[in-house]
Tab-separated table of C-alpha atoms and ligand atoms in Angstrom:
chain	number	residue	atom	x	y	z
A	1	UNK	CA	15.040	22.208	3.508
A	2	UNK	CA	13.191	23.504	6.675
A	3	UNK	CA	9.537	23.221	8.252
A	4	UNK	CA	7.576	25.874	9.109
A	5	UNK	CA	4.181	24.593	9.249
A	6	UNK	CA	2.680	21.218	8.987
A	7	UNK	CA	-1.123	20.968	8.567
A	8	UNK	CA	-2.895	17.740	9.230
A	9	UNK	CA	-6.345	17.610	7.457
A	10	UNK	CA	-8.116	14.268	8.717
A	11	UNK	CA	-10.498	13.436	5.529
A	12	UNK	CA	-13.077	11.037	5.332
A	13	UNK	CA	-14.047	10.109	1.652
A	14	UNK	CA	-17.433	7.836	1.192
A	15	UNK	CA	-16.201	4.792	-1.189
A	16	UNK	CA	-18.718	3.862	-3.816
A	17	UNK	CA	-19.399	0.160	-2.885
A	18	UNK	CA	-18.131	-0.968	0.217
A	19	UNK	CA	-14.840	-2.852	0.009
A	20	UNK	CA	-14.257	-5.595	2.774
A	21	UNK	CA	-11.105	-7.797	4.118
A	22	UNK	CA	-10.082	-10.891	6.513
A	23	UNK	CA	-10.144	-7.912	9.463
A	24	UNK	CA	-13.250	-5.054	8.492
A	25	UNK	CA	-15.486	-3.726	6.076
A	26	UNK	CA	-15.101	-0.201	5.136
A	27	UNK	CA	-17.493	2.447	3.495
A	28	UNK	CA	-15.588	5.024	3.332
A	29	UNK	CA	-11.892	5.690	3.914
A	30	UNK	CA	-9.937	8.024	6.548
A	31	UNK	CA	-7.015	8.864	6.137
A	32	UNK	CA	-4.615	12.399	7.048
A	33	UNK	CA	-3.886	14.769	4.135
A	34	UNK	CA	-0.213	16.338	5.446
A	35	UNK	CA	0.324	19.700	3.591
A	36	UNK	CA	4.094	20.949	5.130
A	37	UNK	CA	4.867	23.985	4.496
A	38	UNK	CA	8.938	24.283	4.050
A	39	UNK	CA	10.571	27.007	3.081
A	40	UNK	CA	10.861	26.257	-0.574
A	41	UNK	CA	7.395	25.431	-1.085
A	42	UNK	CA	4.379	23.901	0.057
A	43	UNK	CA	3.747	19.695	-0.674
A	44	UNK	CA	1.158	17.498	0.279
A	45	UNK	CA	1.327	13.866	1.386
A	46	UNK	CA	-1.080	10.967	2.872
A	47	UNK	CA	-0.869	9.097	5.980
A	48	UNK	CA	-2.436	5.499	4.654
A	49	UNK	CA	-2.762	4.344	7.874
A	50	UNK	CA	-6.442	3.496	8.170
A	51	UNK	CA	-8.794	2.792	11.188
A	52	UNK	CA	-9.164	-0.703	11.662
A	53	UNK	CA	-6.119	-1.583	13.428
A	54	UNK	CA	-6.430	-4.864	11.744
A	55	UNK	CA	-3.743	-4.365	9.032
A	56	UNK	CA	-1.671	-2.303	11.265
A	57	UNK	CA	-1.445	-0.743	14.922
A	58	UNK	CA	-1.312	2.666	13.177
A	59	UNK	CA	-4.579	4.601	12.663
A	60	UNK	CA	-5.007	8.640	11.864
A	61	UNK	CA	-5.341	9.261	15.083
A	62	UNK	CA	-1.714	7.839	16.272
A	63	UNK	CA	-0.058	9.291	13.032
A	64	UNK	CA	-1.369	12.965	14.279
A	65	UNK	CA	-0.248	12.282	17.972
A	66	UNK	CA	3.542	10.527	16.909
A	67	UNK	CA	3.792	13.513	14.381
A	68	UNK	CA	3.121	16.178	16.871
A	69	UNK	CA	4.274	14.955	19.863
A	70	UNK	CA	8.097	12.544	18.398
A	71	UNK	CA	8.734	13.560	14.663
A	72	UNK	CA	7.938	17.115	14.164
A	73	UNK	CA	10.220	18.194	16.957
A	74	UNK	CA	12.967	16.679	15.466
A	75	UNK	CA	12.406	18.832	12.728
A	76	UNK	CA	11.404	22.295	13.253
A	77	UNK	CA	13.757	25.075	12.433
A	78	UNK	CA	16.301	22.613	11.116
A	79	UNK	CA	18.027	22.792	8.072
A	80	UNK	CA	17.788	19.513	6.254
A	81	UNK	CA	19.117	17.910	3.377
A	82	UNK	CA	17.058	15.952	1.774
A	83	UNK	CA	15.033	12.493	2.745
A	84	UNK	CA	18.092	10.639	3.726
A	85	UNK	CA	19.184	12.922	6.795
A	86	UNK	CA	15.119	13.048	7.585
A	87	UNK	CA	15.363	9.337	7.471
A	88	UNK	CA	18.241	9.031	9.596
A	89	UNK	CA	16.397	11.376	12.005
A	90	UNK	CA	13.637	9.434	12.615
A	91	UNK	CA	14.578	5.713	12.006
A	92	UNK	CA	15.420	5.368	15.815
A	93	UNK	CA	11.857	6.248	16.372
A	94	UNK	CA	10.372	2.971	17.333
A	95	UNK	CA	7.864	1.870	14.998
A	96	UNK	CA	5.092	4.129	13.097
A	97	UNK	CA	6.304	3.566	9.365
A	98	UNK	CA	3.214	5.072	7.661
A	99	UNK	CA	3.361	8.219	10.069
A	100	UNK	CA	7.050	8.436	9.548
A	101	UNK	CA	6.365	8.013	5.556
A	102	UNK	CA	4.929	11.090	4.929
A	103	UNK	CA	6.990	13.244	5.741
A	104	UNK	CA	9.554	10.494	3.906
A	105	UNK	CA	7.606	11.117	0.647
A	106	UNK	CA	7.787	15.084	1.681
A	107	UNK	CA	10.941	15.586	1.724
A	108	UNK	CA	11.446	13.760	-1.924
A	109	UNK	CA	8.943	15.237	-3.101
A	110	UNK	CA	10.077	18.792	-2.300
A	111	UNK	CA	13.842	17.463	-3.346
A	112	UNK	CA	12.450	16.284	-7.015
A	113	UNK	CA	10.694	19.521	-7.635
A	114	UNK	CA	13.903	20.962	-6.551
A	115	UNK	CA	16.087	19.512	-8.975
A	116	UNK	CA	13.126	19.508	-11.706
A	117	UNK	CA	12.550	15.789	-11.611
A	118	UNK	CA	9.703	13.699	-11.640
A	119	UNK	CA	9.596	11.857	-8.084
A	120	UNK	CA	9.842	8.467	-9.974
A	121	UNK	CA	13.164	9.618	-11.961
A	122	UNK	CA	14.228	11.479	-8.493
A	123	UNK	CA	13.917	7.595	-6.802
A	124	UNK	CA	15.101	5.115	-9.735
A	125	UNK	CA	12.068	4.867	-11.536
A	126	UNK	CA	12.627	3.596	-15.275
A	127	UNK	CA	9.340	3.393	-17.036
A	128	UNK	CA	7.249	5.899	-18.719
A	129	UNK	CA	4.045	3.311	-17.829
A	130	UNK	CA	3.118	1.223	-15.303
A	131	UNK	CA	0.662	-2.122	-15.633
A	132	UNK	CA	-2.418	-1.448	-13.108
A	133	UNK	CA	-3.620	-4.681	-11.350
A	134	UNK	CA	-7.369	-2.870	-10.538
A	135	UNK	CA	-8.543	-2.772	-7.329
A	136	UNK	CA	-9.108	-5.634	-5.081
A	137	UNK	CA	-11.911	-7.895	-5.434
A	138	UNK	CA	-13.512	-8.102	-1.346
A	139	UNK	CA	-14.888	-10.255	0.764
A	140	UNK	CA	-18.319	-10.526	-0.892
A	141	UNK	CA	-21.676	-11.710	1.387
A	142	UNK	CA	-22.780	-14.345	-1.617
A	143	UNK	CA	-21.289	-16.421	-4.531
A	144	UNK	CA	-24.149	-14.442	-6.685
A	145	UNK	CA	-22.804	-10.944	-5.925
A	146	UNK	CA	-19.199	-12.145	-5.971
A	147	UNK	CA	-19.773	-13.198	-9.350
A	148	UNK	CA	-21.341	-9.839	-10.352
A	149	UNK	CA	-18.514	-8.222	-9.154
A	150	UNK	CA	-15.554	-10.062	-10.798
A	151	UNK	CA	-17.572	-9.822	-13.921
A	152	UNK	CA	-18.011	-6.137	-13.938
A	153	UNK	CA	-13.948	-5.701	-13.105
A	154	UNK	CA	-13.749	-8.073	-16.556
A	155	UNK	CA	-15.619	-6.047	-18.406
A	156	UNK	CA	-14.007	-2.675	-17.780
A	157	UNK	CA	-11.121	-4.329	-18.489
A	158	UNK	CA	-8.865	-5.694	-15.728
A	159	UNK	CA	-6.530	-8.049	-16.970
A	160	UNK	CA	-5.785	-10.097	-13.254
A	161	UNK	CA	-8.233	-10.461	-10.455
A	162	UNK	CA	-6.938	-10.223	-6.803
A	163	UNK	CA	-9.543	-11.428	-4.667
A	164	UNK	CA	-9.198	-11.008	-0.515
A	165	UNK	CA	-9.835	-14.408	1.407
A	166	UNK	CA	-10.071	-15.472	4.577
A	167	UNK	CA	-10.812	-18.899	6.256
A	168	UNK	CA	-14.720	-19.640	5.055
A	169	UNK	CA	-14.781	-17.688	2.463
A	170	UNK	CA	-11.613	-18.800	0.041
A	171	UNK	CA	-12.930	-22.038	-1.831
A	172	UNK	CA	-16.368	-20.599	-2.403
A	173	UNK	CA	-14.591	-17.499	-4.452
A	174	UNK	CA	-11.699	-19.681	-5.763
A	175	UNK	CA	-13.540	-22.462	-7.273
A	176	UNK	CA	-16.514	-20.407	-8.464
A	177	UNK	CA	-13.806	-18.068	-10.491
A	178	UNK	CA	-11.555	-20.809	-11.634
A	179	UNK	CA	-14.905	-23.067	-12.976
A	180	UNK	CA	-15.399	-19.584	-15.104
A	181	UNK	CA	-12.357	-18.150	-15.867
A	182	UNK	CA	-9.707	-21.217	-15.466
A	183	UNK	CA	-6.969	-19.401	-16.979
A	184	UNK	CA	-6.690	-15.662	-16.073
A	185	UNK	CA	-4.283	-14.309	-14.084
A	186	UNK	CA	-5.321	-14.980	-10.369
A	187	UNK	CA	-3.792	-13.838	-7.113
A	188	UNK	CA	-5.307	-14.242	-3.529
A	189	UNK	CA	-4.605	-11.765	-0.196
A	190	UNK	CA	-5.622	-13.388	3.488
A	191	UNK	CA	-4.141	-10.477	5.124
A	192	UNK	CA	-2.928	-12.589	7.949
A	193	UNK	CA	-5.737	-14.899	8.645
A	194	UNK	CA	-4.607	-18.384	8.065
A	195	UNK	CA	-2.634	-20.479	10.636
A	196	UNK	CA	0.453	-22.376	9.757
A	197	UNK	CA	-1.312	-25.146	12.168
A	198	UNK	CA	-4.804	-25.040	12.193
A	199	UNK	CA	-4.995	-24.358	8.312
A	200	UNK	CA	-2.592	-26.722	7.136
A	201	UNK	CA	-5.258	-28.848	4.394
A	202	UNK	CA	-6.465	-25.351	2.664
A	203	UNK	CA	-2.612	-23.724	2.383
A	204	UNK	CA	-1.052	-26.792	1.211
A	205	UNK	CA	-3.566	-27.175	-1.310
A	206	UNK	CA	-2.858	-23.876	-2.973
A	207	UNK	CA	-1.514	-24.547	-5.649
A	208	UNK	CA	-4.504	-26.250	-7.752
A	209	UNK	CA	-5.799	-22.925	-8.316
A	210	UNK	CA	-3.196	-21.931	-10.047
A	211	UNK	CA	-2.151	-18.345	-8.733
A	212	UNK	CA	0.077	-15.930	-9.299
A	213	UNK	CA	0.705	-15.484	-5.669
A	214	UNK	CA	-0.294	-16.139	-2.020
A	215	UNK	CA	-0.496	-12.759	-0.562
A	216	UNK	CA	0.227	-12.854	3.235
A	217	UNK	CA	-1.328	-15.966	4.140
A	218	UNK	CA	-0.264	-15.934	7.825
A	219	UNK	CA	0.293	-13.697	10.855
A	220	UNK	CA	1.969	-10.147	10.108
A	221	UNK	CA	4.447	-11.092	13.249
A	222	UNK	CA	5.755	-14.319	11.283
A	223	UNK	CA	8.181	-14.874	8.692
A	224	UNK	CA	9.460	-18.306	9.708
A	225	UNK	CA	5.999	-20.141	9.348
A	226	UNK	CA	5.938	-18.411	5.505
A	227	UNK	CA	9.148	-20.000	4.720
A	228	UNK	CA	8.133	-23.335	5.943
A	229	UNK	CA	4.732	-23.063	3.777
A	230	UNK	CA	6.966	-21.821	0.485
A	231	UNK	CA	8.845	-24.903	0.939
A	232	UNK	CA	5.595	-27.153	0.416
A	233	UNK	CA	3.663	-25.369	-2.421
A	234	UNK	CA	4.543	-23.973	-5.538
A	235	UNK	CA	2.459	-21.015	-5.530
A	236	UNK	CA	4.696	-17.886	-4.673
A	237	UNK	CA	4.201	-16.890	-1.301
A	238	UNK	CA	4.309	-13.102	-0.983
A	239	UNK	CA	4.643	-10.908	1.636
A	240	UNK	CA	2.987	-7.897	2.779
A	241	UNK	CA	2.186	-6.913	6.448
A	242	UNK	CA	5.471	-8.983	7.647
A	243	UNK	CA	7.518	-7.032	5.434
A	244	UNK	CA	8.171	-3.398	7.123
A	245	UNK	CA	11.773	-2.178	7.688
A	246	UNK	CA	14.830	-3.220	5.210
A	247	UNK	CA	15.681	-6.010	8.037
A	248	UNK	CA	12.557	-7.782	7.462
A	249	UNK	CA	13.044	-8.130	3.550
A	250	UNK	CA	17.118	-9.306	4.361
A	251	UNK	CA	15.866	-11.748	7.038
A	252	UNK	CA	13.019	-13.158	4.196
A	253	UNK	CA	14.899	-13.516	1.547
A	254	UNK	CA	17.530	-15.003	3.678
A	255	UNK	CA	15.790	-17.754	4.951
A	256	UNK	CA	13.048	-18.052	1.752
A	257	UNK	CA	10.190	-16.667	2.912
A	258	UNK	CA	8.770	-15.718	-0.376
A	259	UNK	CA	9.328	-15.563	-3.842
A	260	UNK	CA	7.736	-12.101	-4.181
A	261	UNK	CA	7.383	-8.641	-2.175
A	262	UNK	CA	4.270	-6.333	-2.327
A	263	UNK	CA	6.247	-3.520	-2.242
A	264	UNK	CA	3.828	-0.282	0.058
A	265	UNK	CA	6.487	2.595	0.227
A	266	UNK	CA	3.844	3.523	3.252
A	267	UNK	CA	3.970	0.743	5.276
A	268	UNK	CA	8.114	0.718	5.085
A	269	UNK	CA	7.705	4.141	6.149
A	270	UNK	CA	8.692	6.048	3.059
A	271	UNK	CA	9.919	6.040	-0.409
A	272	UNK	CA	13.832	5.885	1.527
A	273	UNK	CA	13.438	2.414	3.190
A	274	UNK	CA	11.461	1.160	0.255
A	275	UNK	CA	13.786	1.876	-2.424
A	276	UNK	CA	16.390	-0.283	0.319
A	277	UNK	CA	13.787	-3.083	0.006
A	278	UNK	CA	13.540	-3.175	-3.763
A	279	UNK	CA	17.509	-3.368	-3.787
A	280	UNK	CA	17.289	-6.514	-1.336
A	281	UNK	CA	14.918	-7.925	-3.360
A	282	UNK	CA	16.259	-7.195	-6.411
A	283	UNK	CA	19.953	-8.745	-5.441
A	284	UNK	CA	18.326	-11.663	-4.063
A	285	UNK	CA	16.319	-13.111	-7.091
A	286	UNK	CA	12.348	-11.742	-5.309
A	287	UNK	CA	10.371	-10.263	-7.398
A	288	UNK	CA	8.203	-6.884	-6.655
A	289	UNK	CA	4.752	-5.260	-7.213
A	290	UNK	CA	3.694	-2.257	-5.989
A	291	UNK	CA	0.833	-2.270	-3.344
A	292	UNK	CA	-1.467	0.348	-2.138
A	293	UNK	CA	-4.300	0.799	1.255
A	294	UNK	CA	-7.352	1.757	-0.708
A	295	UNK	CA	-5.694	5.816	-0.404
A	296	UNK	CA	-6.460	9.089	-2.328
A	297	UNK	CA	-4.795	10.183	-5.443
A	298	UNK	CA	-2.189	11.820	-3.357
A	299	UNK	CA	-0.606	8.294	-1.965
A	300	UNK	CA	-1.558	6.718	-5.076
A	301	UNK	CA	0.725	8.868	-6.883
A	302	UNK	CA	3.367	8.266	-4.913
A	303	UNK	CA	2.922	4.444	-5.181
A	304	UNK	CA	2.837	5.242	-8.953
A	305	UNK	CA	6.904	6.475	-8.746
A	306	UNK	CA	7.608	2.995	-6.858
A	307	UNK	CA	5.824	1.223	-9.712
A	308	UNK	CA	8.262	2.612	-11.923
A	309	UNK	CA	11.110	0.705	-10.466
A	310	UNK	CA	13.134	-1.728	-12.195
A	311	UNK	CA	12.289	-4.978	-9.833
A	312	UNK	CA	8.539	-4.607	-10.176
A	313	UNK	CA	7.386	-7.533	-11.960
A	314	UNK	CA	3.877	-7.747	-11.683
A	315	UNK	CA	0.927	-5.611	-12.110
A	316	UNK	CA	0.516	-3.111	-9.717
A	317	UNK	CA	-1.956	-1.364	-6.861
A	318	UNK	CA	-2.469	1.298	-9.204
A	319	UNK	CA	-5.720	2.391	-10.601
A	320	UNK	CA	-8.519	4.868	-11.304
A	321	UNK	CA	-10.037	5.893	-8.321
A	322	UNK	CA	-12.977	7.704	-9.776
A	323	UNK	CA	-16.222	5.053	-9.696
A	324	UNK	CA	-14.446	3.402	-6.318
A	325	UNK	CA	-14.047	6.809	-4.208
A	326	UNK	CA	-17.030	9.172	-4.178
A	327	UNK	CA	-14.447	11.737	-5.346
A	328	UNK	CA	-10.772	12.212	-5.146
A	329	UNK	CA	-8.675	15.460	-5.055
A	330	UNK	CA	-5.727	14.962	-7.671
A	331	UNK	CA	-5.748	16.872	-10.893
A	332	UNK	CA	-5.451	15.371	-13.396
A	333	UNK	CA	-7.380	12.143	-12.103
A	334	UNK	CA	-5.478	8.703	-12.493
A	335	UNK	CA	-6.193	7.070	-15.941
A	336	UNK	CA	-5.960	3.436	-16.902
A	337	UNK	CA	-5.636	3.245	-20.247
A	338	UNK	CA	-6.792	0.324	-23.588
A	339	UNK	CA	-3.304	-1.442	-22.511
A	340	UNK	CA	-4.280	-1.481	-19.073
A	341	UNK	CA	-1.452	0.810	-17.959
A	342	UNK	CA	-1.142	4.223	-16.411
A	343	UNK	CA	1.794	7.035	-17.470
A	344	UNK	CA	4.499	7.755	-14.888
A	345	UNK	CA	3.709	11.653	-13.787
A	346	UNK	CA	6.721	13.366	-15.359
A	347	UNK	CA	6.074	16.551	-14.146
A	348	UNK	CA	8.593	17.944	-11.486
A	349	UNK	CA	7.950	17.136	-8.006
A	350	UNK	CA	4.546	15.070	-7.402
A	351	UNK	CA	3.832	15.404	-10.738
A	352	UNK	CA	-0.153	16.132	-10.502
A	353	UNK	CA	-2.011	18.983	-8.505
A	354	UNK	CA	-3.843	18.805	-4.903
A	355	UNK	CA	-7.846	20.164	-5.264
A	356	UNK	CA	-7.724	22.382	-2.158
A	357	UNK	CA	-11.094	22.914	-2.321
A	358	UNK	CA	-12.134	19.409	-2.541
A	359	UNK	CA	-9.674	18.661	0.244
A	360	UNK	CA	-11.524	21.135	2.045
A	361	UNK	CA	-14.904	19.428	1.667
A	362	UNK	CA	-14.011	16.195	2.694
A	363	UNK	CA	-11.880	17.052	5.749
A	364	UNK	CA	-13.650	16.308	9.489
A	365	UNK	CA	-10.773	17.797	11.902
A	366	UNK	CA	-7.892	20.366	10.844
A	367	UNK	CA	-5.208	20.987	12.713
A	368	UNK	CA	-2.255	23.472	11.966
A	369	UNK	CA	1.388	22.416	13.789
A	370	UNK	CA	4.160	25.115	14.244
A	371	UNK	CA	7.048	25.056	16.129
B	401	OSB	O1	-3.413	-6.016	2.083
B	401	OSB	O2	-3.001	-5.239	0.186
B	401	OSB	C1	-3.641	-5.184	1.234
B	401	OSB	C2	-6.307	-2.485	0.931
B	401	OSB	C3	-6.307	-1.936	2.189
B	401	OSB	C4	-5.481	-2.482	3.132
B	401	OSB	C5	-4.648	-3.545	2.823
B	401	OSB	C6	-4.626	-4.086	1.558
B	401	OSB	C7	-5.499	-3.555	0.621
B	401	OSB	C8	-5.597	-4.110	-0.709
B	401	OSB	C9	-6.092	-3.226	-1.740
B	401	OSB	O3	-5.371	-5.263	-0.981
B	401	OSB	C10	-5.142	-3.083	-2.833
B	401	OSB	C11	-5.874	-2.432	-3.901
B	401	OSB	O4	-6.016	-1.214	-3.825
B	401	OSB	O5	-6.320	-3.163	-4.775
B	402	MG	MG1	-2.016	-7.310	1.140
């Protein structure tokens, strides 16, 4: 497999109602569409990185520098094999998993369409359907419109709520949903907000809500502090933002940092080092999910193959985009069905078509990268 062309298409797509965490409030997303060009083919991937710089250090902006100016140069004219020389390529590259991950997801994409697989048969995947978890419930301004909210997401359906909480606003949402709906599946995501110290009283009372997990609770830095807070609740702590390289999942599991791993292929930089992370997991007793970072259909499709894994245990990051994005460019759109599930794409390759022309109208800067 060799480049010839990469072409990064910064997008900006408005989002429907604005969605808001512990670190920002967006109202629209921006992310970079990478369409490489290889000799066998053309494929498109998405940079998730978003730009907040509260969930990572990565933005768009640094993904189309580091791709330019580090990774692509390790890769033009070269003849490559596949995703697992590209990943030993670039895995002394410090840092810069979600930049590094599309070209990851490239290459396997390019090497499933190439062998006629779907990309989740091409990476392990084993199920025909996935469950879809819906999208996140946000940081809402009132109880009132939090409560509109989670009851709209009920009535199309969604079968567990994740709400996003931070300190002064994780009681108000918690004991206003549990007073209405005291047994449905619950989760909670601080992204990072909570201190082992300061916040002692509110994480060690966790588990009176009875959740399905504690989604990042503290710094994306620590893994210690996690494993001394799984050791005083019940509640499954698990881990997101601390959780991105292989080593991070072996030193985790090690020392019992969590019971569970939100598996983004993205933020391990790839389908490659992800698949390495549901193996850890999966030999160590932790159970996975698949996560996702609010992207088009084009990263959501590739979250969809890691769903299909055998270690993914609970319901997953996976959902329609249409009435959350203003539009998105995948053909066929992403359905959830009666059962709340979504098929597997079993087409080879990606499995569902790129809207050039809708890609078109939503991208803000364009650049074209030879060697
Ligand atoms: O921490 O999981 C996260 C969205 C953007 C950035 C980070 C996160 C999220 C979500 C959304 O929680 C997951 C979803 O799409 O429901
Ligand atoms: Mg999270």
């Amino acid at each position: 497999m060799k480049l010839k062309q990469v072409d990064l298409h910064k997008i900006r797509i408005p989002l429907c109602h604005h969605f808001e965490t512990s670190y920002g409030r967006w109202t629209s997303i921006d992310k970079v569409i990478v369409k490489s060009y290889f000799d066998e083919g053309i494929v498109f991937s998405e940079c998730v990185a978003d730009p907040h710089m509260g969930y990572t250090y990565e933005t768009p902006e640094t993904a189309a520098f580091v791709l330019k100016q580090h990774i692509l140069p390790l890769l033009w004219e070269k003849s490559i094999s596949g995703p697992e020389e590209y990943w030993r390529l670039v895995e002394p590259l410090r840092g810069h998993p979600m930049t590094k991950a599309c070209l990851d997801n490239a290459f396997w994409i390019l090497k499933a369409r190439l062998d006629g697989q779907s990309l989740a048969a091409a990476t392990g995947g084993q199920r025909t359907t996935i469950d879809s978890g819906g999208v996140s419930v946000g940081i809402q301004d009132s109880e009132a419109e939090f409560m509109e909210i989670v009851k709209e997401r009920i009535g199309r359906g969604a079968r567990r709520i994740k709400l996003k909480i931070k300190p002064g606003w994780d009681r108000t949402p918690l004991e206003c949903f549990r007073k209405h709906w005291p047994e449905m599946d619950l989760m909670v995501d601080a992204n990072n907000a909570y201190d082992y110290h300061r916040d002692r009283e509110f994480l060690t009372s966790i588990d009176q809500y009875n959740l399905l997990m504690f989604e990042q609770p503290l710094d994306a830095k620590d893994i210690y502090y996690h494993a001394r807070l799984q050791e005083k609740i019940d509640t499954p702590v698990c881990l997101d933002e601390s959780i991105h390289h292989p080593y991070h999942a072996r030193l985790a599991v090690e020392i019992k940092a969590c019971k569970i791993i939100n598996i983004k292929q993205a933020r391990c930089g790839g389908l490659t080092p992800a698949k390495e992370i549901h193996d850890i997991a999966t030999a160590n007793g932790v159970d996975c999910w698949c996560g996702g970072m609010i992207e088009t259909g084009i990263g959501m499709t590739v979250n969809t193959a890691v769903a299909s894994w055998p270690n993914m245990t609970y319901p997953n990051a996976v959902y329609a985009n249409a009435g959350f994005l203003q539009e998105d460019l995948i053909d066929p759109p992403t359905v959830v069905d009666e059962k709340g599930q979504v098929a597997v794409p079993s087409a080879a390759g990606l499995g569902v078509e790129v809207n050039e022309k809708t890609l078109d109208r939503f991208t803000v800067e364009h650049k074209e990268l030879r060697p």
